[in-house]
Each structure stands twice: as C-alpha cells, then as structure tokens.
Coordinates of C-alpha atoms in Angstrom, one line a residue:
Chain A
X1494 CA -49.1 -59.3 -59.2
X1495 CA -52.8 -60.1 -58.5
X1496 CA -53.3 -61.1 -61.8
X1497 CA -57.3 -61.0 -62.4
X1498 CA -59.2 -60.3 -59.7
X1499 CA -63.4 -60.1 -59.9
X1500 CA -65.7 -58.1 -57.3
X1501 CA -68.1 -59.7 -56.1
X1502 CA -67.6 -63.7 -55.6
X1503 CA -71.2 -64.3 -55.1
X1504 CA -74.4 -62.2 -55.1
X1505 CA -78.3 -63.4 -55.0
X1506 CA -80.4 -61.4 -57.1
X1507 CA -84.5 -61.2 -57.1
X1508 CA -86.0 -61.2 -60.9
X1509 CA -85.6 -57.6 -62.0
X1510 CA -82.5 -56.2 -60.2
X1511 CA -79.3 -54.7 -61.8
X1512 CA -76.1 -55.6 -60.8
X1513 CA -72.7 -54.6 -62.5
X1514 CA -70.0 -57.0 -61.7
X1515 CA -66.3 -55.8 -62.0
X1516 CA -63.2 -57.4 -63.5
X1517 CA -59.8 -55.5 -62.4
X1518 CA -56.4 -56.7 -64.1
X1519 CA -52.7 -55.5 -63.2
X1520 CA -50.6 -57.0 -66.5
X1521 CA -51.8 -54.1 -68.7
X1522 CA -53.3 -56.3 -71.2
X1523 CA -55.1 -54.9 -73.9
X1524 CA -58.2 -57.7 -74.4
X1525 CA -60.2 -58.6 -71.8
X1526 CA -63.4 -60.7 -71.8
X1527 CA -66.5 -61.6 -70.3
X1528 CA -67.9 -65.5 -70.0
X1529 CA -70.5 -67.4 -68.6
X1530 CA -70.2 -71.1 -67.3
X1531 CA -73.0 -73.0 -67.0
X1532 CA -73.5 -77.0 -65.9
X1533 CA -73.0 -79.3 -69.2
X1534 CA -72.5 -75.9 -71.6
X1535 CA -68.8 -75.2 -71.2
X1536 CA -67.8 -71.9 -70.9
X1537 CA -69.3 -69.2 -73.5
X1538 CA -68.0 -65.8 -74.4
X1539 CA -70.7 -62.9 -73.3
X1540 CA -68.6 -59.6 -74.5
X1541 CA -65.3 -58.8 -74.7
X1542 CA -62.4 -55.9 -75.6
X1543 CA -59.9 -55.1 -77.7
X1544 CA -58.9 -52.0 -75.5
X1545 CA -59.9 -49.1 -73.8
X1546 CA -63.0 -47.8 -75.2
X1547 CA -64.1 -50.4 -76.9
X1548 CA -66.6 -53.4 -76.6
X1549 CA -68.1 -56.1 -78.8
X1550 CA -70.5 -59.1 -78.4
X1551 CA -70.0 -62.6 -78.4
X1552 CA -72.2 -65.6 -78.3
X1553 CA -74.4 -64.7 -75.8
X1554 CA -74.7 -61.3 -75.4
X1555 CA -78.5 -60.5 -74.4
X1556 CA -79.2 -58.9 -71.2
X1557 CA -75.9 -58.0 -70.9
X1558 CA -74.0 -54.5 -71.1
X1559 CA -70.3 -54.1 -70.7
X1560 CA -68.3 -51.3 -70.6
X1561 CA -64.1 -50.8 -70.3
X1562 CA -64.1 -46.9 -69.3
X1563 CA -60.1 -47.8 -67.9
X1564 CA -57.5 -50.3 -69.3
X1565 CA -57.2 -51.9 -66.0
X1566 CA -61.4 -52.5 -65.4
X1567 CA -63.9 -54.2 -67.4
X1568 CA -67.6 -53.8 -66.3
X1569 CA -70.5 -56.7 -66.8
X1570 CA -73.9 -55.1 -65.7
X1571 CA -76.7 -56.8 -65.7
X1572 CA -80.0 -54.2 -66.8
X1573 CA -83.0 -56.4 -65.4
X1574 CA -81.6 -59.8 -64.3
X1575 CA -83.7 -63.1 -64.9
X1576 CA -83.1 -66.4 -64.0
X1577 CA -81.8 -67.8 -66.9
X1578 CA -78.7 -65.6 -65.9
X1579 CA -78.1 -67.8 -63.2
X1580 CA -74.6 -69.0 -63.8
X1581 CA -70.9 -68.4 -62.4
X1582 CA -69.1 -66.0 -64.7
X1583 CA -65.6 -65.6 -65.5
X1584 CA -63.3 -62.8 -66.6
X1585 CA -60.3 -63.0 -68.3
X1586 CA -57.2 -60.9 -70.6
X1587 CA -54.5 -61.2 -72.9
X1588 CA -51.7 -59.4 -74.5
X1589 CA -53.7 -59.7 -77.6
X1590 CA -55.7 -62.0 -79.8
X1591 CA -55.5 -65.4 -80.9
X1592 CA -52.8 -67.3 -79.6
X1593 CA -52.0 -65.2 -77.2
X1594 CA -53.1 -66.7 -73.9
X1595 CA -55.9 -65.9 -72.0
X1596 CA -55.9 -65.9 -67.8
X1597 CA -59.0 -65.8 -66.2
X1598 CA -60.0 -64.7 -62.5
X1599 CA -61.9 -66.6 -59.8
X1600 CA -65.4 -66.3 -61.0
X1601 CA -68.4 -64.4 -59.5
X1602 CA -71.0 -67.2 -58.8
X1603 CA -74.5 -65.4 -59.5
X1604 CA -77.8 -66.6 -58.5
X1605 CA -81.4 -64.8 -59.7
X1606 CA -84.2 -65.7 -57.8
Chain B
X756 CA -69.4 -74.3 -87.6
X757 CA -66.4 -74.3 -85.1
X758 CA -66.5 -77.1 -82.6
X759 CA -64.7 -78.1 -79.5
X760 CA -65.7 -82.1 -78.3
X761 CA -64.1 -83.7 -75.0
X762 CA -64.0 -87.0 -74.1
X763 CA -64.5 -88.6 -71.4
X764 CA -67.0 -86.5 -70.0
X765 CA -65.5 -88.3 -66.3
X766 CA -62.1 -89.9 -65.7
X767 CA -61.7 -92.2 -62.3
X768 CA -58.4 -93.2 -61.9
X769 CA -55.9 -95.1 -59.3
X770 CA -52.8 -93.4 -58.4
X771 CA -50.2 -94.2 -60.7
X772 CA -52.3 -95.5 -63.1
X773 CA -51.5 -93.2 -66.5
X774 CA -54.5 -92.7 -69.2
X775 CA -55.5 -89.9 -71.9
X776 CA -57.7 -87.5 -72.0
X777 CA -58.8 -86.7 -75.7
X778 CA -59.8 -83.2 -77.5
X779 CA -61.2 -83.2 -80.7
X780 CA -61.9 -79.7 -83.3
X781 CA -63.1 -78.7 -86.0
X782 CA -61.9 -74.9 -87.3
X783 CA -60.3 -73.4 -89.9
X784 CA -57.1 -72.5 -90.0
X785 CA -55.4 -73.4 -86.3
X786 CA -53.7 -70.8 -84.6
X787 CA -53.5 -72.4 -81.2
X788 CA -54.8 -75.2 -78.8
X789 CA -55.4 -74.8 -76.0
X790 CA -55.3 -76.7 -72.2
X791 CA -57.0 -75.7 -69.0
X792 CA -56.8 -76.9 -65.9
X793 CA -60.1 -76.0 -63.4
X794 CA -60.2 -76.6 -60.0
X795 CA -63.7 -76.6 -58.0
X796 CA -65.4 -73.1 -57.6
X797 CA -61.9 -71.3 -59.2
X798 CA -61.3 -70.2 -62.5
X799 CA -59.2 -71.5 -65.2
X800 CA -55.8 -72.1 -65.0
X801 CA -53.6 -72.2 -68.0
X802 CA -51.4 -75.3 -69.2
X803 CA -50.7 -75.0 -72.4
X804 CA -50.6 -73.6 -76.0
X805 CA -50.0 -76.0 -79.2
X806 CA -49.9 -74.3 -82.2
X807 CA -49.2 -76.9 -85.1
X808 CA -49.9 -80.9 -85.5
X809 CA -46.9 -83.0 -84.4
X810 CA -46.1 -80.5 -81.1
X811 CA -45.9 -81.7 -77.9
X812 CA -45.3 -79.9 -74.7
X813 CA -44.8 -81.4 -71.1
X814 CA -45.2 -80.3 -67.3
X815 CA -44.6 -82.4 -64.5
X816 CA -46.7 -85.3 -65.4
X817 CA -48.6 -83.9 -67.9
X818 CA -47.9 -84.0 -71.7
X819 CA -50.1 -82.1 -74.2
X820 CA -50.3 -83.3 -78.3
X821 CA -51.3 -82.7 -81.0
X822 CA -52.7 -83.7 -84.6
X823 CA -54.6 -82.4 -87.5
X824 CA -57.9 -83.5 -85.6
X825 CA -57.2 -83.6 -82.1
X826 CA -55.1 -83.7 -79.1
X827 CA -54.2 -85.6 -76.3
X828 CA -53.7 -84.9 -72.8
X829 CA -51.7 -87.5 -71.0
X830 CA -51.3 -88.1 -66.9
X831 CA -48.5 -90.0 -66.4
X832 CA -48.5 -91.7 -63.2
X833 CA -51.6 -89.4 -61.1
X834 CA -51.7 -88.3 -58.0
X835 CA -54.3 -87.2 -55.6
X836 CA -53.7 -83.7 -56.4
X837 CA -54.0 -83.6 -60.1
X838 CA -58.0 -84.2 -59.6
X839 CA -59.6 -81.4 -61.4
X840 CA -61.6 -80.6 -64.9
X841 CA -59.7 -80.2 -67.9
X842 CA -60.5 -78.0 -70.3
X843 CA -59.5 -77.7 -74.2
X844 CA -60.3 -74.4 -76.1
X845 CA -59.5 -73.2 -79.9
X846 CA -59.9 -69.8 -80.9
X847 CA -63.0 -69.0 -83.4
X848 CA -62.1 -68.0 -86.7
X849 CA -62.3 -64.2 -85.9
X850 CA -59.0 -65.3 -83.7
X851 CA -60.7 -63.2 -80.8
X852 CA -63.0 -65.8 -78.5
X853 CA -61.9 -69.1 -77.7
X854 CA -64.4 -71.6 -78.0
X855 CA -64.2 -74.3 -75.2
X856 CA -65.2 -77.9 -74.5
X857 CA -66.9 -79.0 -71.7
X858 CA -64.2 -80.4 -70.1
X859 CA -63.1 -83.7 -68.5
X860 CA -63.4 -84.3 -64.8
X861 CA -60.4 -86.6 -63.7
X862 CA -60.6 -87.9 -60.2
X863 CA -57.8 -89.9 -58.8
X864 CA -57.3 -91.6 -55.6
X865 CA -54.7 -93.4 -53.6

C-alpha cells in the first residue's frame, strides 16, 4: 500500500495563478483532510470530508476550494493564489472521526511569488 | 476555546541521556490524544492514541502518558535517530479536526 500519496511535492506560483493540488489514498478511508503548516503555527485544518461528495470548512478556509469527486482523491485548488498561501500543506485520512487515527502524506511545499 | 500547548519549543539532548517532552490541553470531553512524530520536509507519522487519564502506551524507547491536563512523552535513553519534531494533537469538540501543537524539536547527538 502507498498509503497517502500528494501530487505535486513542490510548485512556485506568481500572485494570481490557480493551482489544484491532489491527495490520492489506497485504505478506502472515508475522511480525508486538507492542512496547512506554517513556521511557529502548527498545523491547521483548511477543508476536509466525511465521504464522497461531500466537503466542509475548517479553520482556515479562504482562498481555498476542495472537492472529493472519488473516494480515493481529494482536490485542494487554489482560485487566485497570494502570498500569504505560501506554506507546505498536508493531506491526510481516517476510517472515520474522532479517535480514529489520521495518516498524512508527504506534503506539497508551495511557494507564491 | 480548545487548546493544544507544547513544551519545550527545542530539546538538545546527549545520547543516552532520557528527558520528557510535555503536552498540555484544554477541551471538552477527551476522546483521544494524540502523538506525532515529523521528520524534516515529511509528513506526519503516527505514534500513538491515549484515550483516558492514567494510560500509557510504549514503543521502543518511547512511552506516551497521560493525565486529566496533559501528557508526557518520554525518550528513554536517545539515539541519533530519534531526532525529529514531535507533535501532540486533540480532536476539536465537533470530534472531526484535530487541533495540533507546535511541536517539540528534539535533537540528540552521540
């Protein structure tokens, strides 16, 4: 199993591009997530899934979109991108909620110029 | 409000020599602690879940506790290798997001 797996693993971005980035997981989990890690913030949730079809917000959701079309994909776009989305950003899944655990993938380091 | 505070914010360390690293909460009703391990430019690696005060769970040199308050993270006799940022998370109240710290680097050298 490749567990989590994220497309890119870095992309540079000028102010004003979209992007989407892709999250792909093979454990058939039914929650899947979207965060953002930044220096000295800790990681923060953007959106994240209950299950195919659906999508919610959760701290930080501006300038994002997010959509989970398949079971298996989870989709962070990016509408206009701005330099305060600089930041590496992490997907992960679970079997369910709370407590079940959540594994993450390798991160997509993002830079906006 | 729901909050996650790690300390140190940086751990140095000989090899060998065993310390704590400590994670303190605040949220209502505790369904689940939980440890991270993050290596430099990867992602997350799970450790373990603790799901009620007075728990305790172990791997290899590692041993994860906790109370009502907080928990502890204790390195038994380091090596090189178990350099990395550790992270502590508890689920918000919704039960859906987990809400992280901002981790403890540990660096430990021989």
């Amino acid at each position: 199993n490749a567990g989590v797996t994220q497309t890119p693993k870095f992309r540079v971005l000028k102010t004003g591009q979209s992007m989407t980035l892709l999250c792909a997981q093979d454990m058939n989990h039914e929650y899947m997530y979207w965060y953002r890690q930044d220096p000295g913030m800790g990681l923060r949730l953007i959106h994240y899934s209950v299950g195919e079809g659906t999508t919610a917000k959760g701290e930080v959701p501006d300038g994002y979109n997010v959509s989970r079309l398949k079971k298996q994909n989870f989709l962070l776009g990016l509408e206009s991108a701005a330099p305060s989305q600089t930041s590496v950003y992490f997907c992960a899944s679970s079997y369910g909620p709370t407590p079940e655990t959540q594994y993450f993938g390798p991160g997509t380091r993002l830079l906006v110029l | 409000e729901d909050q996650v505070t790690q300390s140190p914010e940086a751990l140095r360390l000989q090899e060998g020599e065993s310390s704590s690293l400590n994670c303190s909460y605040t949220v209502s009703g505790l369904r689940g602690l939980f440890w991270y391990r993050q290596d430099p430019g990867k992602g997350p690696e799970f450790l373990f879940t603790l799901y009620s005060a007075g728990e305790e769970k172990e791997k290899e040199r590692l041993k994860a506790t906790l109370t009502k308050k907080e928990s502890f993270l204790h390195i038994t006799a380091p090596k090189p290798e178990d350099s990395a940022t550790y992270l502590c998370a508890v689920h918000d109240q919704a039960g859906t997001a987990l809400i992280f710290g901002k981790g403890t680097t540990l660096s430990v050298s021989s």
